[in-house]
N, CA, C and O of each residue as an XYZ file, in Angstrom:
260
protein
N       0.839     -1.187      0.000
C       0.000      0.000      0.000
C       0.878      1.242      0.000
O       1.991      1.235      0.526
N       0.401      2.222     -0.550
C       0.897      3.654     -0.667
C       1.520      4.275      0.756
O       1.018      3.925      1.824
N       2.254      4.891      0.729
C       2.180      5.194      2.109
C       3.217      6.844      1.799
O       4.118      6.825      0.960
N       2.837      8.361      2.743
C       3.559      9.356      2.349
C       4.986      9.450      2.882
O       5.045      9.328      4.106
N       5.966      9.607      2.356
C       6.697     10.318      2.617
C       7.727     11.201      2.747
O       8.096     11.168      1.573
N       8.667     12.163      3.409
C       8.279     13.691      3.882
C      10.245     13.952      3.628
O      11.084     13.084      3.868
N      10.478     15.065      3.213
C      11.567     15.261      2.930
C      11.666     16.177      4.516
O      10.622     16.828      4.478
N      12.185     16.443      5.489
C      12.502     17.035      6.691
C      12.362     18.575      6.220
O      11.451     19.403      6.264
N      13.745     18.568      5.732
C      14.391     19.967      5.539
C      14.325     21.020      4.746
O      14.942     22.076      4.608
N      12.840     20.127      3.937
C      12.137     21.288      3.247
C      10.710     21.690      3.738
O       9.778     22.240      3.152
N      10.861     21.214      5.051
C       8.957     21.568      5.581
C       8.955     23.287      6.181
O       9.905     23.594      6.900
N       8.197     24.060      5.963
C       8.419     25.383      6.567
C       7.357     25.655      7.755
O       7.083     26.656      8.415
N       6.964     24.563      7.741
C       6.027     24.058      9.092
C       4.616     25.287      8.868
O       4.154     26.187      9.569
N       4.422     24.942      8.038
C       2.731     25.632      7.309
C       1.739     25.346      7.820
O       0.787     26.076      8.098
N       1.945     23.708      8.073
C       0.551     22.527      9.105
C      -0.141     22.418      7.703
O      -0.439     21.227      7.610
N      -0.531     23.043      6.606
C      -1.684     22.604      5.865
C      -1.852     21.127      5.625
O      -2.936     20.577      5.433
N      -0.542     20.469      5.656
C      -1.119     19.088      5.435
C      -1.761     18.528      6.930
O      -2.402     17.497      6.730
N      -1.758     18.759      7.743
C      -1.998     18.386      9.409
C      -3.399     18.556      9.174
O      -4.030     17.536      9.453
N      -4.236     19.701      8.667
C      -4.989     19.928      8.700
C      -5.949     19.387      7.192
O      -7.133     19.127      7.407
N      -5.622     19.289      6.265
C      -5.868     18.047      5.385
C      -6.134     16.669      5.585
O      -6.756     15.865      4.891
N      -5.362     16.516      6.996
C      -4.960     14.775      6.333
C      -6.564     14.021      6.699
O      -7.052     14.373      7.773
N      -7.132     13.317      6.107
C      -8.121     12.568      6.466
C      -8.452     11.617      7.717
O      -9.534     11.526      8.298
N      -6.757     10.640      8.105
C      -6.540      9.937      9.011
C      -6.164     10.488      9.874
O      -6.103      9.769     10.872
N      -5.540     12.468     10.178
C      -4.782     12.622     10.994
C      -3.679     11.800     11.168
O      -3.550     11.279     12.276
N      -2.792     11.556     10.240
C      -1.620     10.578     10.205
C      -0.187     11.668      9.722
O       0.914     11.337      9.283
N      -0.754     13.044     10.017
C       0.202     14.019     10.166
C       0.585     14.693     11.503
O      -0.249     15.499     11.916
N       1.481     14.547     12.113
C       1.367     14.990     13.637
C       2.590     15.929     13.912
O       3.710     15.435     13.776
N       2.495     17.007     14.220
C       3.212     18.150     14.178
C       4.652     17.601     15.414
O       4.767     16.607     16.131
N       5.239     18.394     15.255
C       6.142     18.335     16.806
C       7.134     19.282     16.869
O       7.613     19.954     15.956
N       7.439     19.264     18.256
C       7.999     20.412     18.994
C       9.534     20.408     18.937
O      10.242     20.475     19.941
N      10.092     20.304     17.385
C      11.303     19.922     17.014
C      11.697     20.652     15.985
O      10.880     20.366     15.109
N      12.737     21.719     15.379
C      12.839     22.174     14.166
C      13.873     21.623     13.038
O      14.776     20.842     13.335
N      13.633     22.158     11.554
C      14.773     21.383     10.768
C      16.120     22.520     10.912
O      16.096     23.541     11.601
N      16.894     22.197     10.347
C      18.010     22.908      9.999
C      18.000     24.621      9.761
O      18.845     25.508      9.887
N      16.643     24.570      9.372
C      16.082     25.864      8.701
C      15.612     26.613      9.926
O      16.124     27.729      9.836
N      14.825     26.536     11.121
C      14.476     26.438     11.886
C      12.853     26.280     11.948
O      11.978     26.424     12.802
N      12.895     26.068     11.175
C      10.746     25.494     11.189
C      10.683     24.821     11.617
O      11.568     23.986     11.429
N       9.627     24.511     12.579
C       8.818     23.438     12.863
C       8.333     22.543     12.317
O       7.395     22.765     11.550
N       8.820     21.184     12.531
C       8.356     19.637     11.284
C       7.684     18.957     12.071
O       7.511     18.860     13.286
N       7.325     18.486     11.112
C       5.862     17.213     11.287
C       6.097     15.885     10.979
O       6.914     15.572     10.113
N       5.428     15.041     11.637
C       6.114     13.486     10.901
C       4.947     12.966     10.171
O       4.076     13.793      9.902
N       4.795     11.916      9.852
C       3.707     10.825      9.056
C       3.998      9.553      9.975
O       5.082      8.973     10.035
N       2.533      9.133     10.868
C       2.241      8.237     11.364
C       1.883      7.031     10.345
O       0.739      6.930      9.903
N       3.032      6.012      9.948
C       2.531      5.135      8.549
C       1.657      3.811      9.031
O       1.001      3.070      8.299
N       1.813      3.729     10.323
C       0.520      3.395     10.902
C      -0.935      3.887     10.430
O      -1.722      3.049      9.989
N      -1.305      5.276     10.522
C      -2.268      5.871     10.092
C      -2.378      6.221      8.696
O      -3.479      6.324      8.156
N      -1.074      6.446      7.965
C      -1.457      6.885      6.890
C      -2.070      5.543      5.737
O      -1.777      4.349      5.800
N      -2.972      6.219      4.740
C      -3.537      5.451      3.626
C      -3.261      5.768      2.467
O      -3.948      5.173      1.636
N      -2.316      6.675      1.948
C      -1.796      6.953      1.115
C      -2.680      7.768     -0.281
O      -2.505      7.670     -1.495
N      -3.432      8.386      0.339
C      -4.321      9.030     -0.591
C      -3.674      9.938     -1.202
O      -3.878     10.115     -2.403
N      -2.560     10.869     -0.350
C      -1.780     12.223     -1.262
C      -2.317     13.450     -0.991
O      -1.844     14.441     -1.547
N      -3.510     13.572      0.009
C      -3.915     15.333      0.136
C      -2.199     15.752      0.568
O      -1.579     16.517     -0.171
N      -1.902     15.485      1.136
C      -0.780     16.047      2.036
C       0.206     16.683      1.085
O       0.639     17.830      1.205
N       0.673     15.415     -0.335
C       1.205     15.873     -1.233
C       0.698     17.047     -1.987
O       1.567     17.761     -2.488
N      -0.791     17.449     -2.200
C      -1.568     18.022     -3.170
C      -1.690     19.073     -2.162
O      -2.437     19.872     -2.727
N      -1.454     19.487     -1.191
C      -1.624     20.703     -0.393
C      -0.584     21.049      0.239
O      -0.852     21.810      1.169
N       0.475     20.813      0.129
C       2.054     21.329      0.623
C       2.839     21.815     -0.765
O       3.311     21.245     -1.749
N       2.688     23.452     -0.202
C       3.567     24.666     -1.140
C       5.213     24.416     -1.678
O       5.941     24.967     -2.504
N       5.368     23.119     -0.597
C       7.096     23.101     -0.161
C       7.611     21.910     -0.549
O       8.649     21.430     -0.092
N       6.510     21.122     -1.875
C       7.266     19.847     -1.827
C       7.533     18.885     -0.869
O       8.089     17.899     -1.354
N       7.364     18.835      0.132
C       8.326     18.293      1.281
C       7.425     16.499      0.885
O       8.282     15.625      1.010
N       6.405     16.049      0.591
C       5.746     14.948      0.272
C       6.022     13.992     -0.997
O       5.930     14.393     -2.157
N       6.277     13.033     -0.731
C       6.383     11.985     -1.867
C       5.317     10.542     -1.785
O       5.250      9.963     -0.701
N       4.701     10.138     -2.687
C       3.415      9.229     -2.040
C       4.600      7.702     -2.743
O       4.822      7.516     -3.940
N       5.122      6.901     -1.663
C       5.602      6.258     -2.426
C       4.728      4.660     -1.968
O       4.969      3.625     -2.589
């Protein structure tokens, strides 16, 4: 099955996919990248691989593989 995922160090910590995701299988955290934004992970437990996350992130940071 499909499942997303997330390049780190290009997230600018936007949340739009957090707030997209259908399963909530996007979960923010209190950690930044290199850049200093705030990143999010993918619970692949939760995720189903539908792709809003990909189709609503400005930053690339999603790959549905």
């Amino acid at each position: 099955m499909a499942k997303a995922r997330l390049t780190i160090e290009l997230c600018k910590g936007c949340r739009l996919c957090v707030g997209n995701c259908p399963k909530q299988a996007i979960i923010p955290l209190e950690q930044v990248n290199k850049k200093g934004y705030e990143i999010i992970t993918v619970d692949e437990e939760l995720c189903i691989g539908c792709g809003m996350c990909y189709k609503v992130c400005p930053d690339y940071v999603f790959t549905i593989e």
